[in-house]
CSV table of C-alpha atoms in Angstrom, one decimal:
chain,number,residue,atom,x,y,z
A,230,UNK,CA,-4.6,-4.7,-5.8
A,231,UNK,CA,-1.6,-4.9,-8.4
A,232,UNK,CA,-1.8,-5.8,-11.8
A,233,UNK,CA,-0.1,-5.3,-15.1
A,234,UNK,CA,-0.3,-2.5,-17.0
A,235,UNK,CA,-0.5,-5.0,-19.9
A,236,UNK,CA,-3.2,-7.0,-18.2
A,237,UNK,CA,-5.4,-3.6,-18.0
A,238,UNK,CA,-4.4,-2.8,-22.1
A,239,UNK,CA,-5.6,-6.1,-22.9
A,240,UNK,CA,-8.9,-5.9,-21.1
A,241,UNK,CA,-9.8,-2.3,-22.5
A,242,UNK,CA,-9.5,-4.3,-26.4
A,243,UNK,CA,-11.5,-6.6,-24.6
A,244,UNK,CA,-13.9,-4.6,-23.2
A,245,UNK,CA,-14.3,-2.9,-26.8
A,246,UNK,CA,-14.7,-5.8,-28.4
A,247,UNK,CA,-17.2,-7.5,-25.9
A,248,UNK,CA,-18.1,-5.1,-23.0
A,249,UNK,CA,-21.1,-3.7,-23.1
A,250,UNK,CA,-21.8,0.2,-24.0
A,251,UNK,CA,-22.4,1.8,-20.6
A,252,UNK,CA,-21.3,-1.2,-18.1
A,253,UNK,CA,-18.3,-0.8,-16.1
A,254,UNK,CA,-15.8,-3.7,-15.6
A,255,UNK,CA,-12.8,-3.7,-12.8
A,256,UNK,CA,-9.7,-4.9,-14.4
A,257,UNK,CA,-7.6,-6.3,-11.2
A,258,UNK,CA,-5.5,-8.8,-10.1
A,259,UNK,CA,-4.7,-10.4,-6.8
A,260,UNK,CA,-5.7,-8.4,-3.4
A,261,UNK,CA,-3.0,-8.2,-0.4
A,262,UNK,CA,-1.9,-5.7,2.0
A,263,UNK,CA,0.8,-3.5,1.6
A,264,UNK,CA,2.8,-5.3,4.0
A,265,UNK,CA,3.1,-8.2,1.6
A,266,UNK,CA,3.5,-5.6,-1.2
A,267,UNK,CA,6.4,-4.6,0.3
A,268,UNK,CA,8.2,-7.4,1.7
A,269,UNK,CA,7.6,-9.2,-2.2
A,270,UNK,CA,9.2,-5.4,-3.6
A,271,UNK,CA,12.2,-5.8,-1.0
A,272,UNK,CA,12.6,-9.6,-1.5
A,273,UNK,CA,12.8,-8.6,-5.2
A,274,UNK,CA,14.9,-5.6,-5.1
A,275,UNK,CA,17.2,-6.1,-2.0
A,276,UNK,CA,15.9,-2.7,-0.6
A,277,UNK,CA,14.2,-2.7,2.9
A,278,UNK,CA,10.6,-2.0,3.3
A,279,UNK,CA,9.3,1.4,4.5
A,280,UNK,CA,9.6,2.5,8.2
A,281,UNK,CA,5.7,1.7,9.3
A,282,UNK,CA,4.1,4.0,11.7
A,283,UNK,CA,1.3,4.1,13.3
A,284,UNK,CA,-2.0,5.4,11.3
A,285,UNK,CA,-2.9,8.4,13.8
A,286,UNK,CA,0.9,9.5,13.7
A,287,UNK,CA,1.0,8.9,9.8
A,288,UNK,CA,-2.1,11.3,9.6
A,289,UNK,CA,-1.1,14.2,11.8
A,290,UNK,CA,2.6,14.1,10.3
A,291,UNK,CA,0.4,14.2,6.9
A,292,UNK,CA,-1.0,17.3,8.3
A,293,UNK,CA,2.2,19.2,9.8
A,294,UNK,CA,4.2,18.7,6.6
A,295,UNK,CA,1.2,19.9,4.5
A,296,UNK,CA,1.1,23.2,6.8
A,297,UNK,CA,4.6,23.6,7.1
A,298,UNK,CA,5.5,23.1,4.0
A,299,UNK,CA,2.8,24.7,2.0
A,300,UNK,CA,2.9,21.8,-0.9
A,301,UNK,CA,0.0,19.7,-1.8
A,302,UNK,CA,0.7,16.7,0.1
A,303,UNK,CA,-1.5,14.1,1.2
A,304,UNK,CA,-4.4,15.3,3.6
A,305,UNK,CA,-5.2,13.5,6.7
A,306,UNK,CA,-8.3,12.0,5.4
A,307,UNK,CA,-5.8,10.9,2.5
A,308,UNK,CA,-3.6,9.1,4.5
A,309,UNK,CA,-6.2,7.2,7.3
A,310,UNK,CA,-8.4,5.9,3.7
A,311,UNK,CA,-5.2,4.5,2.7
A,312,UNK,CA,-4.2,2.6,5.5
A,313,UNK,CA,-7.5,0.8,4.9
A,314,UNK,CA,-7.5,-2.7,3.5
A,315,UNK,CA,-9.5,-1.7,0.5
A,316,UNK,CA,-10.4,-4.8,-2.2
A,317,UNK,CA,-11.6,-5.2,-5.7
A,318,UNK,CA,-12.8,-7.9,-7.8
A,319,UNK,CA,-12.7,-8.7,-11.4
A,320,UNK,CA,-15.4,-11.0,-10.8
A,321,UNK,CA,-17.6,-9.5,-13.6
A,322,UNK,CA,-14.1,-8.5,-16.1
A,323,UNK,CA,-13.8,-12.3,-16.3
A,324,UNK,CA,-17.0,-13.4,-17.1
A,325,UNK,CA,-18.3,-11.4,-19.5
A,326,UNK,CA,-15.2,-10.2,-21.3
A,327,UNK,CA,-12.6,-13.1,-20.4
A,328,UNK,CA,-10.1,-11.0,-18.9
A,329,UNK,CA,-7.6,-12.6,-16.8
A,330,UNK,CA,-4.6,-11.1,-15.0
A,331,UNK,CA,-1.1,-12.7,-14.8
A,332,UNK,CA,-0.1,-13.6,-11.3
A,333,UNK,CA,1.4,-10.8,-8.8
A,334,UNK,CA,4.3,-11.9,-8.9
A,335,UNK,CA,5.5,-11.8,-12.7
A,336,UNK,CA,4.4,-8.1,-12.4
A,337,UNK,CA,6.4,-7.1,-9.6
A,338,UNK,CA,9.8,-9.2,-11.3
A,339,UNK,CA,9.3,-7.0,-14.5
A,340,UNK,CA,8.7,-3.9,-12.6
A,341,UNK,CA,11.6,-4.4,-10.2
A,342,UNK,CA,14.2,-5.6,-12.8
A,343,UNK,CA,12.8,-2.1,-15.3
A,344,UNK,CA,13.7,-0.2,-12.1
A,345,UNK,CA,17.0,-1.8,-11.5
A,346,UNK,CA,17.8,-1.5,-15.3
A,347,UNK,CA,17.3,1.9,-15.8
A,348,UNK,CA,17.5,3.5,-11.6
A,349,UNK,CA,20.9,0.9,-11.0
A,350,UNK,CA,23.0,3.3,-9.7
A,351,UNK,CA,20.2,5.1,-7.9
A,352,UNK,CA,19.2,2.0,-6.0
A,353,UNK,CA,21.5,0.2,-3.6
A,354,UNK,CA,20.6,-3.0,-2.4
A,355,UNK,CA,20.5,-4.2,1.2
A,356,UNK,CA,20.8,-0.4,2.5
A,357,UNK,CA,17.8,0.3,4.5
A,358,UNK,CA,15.0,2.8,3.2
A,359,UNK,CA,15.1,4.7,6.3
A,360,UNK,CA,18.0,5.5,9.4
A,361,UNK,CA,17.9,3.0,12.2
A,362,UNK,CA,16.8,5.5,14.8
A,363,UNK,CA,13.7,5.8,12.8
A,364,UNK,CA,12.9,2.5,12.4
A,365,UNK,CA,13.2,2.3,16.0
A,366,UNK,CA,11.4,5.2,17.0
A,367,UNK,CA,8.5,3.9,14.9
A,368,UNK,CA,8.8,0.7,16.7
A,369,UNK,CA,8.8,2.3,20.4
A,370,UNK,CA,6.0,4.8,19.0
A,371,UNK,CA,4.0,1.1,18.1
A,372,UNK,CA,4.6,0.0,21.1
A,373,UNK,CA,4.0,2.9,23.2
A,374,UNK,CA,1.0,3.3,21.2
A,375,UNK,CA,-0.3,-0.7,22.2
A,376,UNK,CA,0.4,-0.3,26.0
A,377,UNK,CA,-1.8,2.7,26.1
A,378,UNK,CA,-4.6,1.4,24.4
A,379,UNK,CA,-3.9,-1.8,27.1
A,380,UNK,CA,-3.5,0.2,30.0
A,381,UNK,CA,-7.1,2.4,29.4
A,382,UNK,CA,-9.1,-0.9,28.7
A,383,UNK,CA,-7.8,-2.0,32.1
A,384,UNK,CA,-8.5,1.2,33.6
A,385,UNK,CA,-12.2,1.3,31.6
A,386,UNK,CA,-12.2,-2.4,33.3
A,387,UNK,CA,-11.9,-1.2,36.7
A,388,UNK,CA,-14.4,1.3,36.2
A,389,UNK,CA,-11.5,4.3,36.2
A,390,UNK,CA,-11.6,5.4,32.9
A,391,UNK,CA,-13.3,7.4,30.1
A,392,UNK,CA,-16.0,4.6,28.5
């Protein structure tokens, strides 16, 4: 769920000049998966998205690099709940306090071109986020990952597998 920091100041004036001592009011904007958050950032920016991986390899490489390093990285648990499709409503925000959020898109424009503005020479357009042979192993590791699950419901099917 993105919205504007401005959006959020404006609904906590709101919410002290109409919300209700005690109640709790969401201040969102539009819902949409991180896919889409990413392709709008990259159409925006001109920098790829982020390699996707798989969820279970995301979590145990979550893992590894928290052992093996020793930082305080995202746990396991961490990254699994945030490849969840998790949604929010402002339902309430606009009803009783008439908050409203500009659209997506006029938040990820401003943010990009602050980023550009100040991060220009850090940022290089068109070059990808991440090597080629890790965009590729990600998508053999997908795919790898698809043709197992298909080859044990087949097995299961046939009365071969674990059920």
């Amino acid at each position: 769920n993105v919205v504007d920091a401005r959006d959020v100041a404006v609904g906590h004036l709101l919410a002290d000049e109409a919300g209700t001592v005690g109640e709790q009011y969401i201040l969102g904007g539009r819902n949409f998966t991180f896919d889409r958050l990413f392709a709008d950032l990259g159409r925006l920016s001109g920098v790829d998205p982020p390699l996707k991986v798989p969820r279970p390899l995301a979590a145990v490489t979550a893992g590894l690099v928290r052992i093996g390093s020793g930082l305080n990285t995202l746990t396991p648990a961490e990254v699994l709940a945030a490849s969840q499709f998790w949604t929010y409503r402002s339902t309430k925000a606009k009803r009783e306090l008439g908050f409203s959020a500009r659209p997506h898109e006029e938040t990820l424009e401003a943010t990009v071109a602050w980023y550009l503005d100040r991060e220009h020479d850090r940022i290089v357009p068109g070059r990808r986020s991440q090597a080629l042979q890790y965009r590729v192993a990600g998508a053999a590791i997908s795919a790898a990952e698809h043709a197992t699950s298909a080859a044990g419901s087949v097995l299961r099917g046939l009365g071969l597998g674990r059920r």
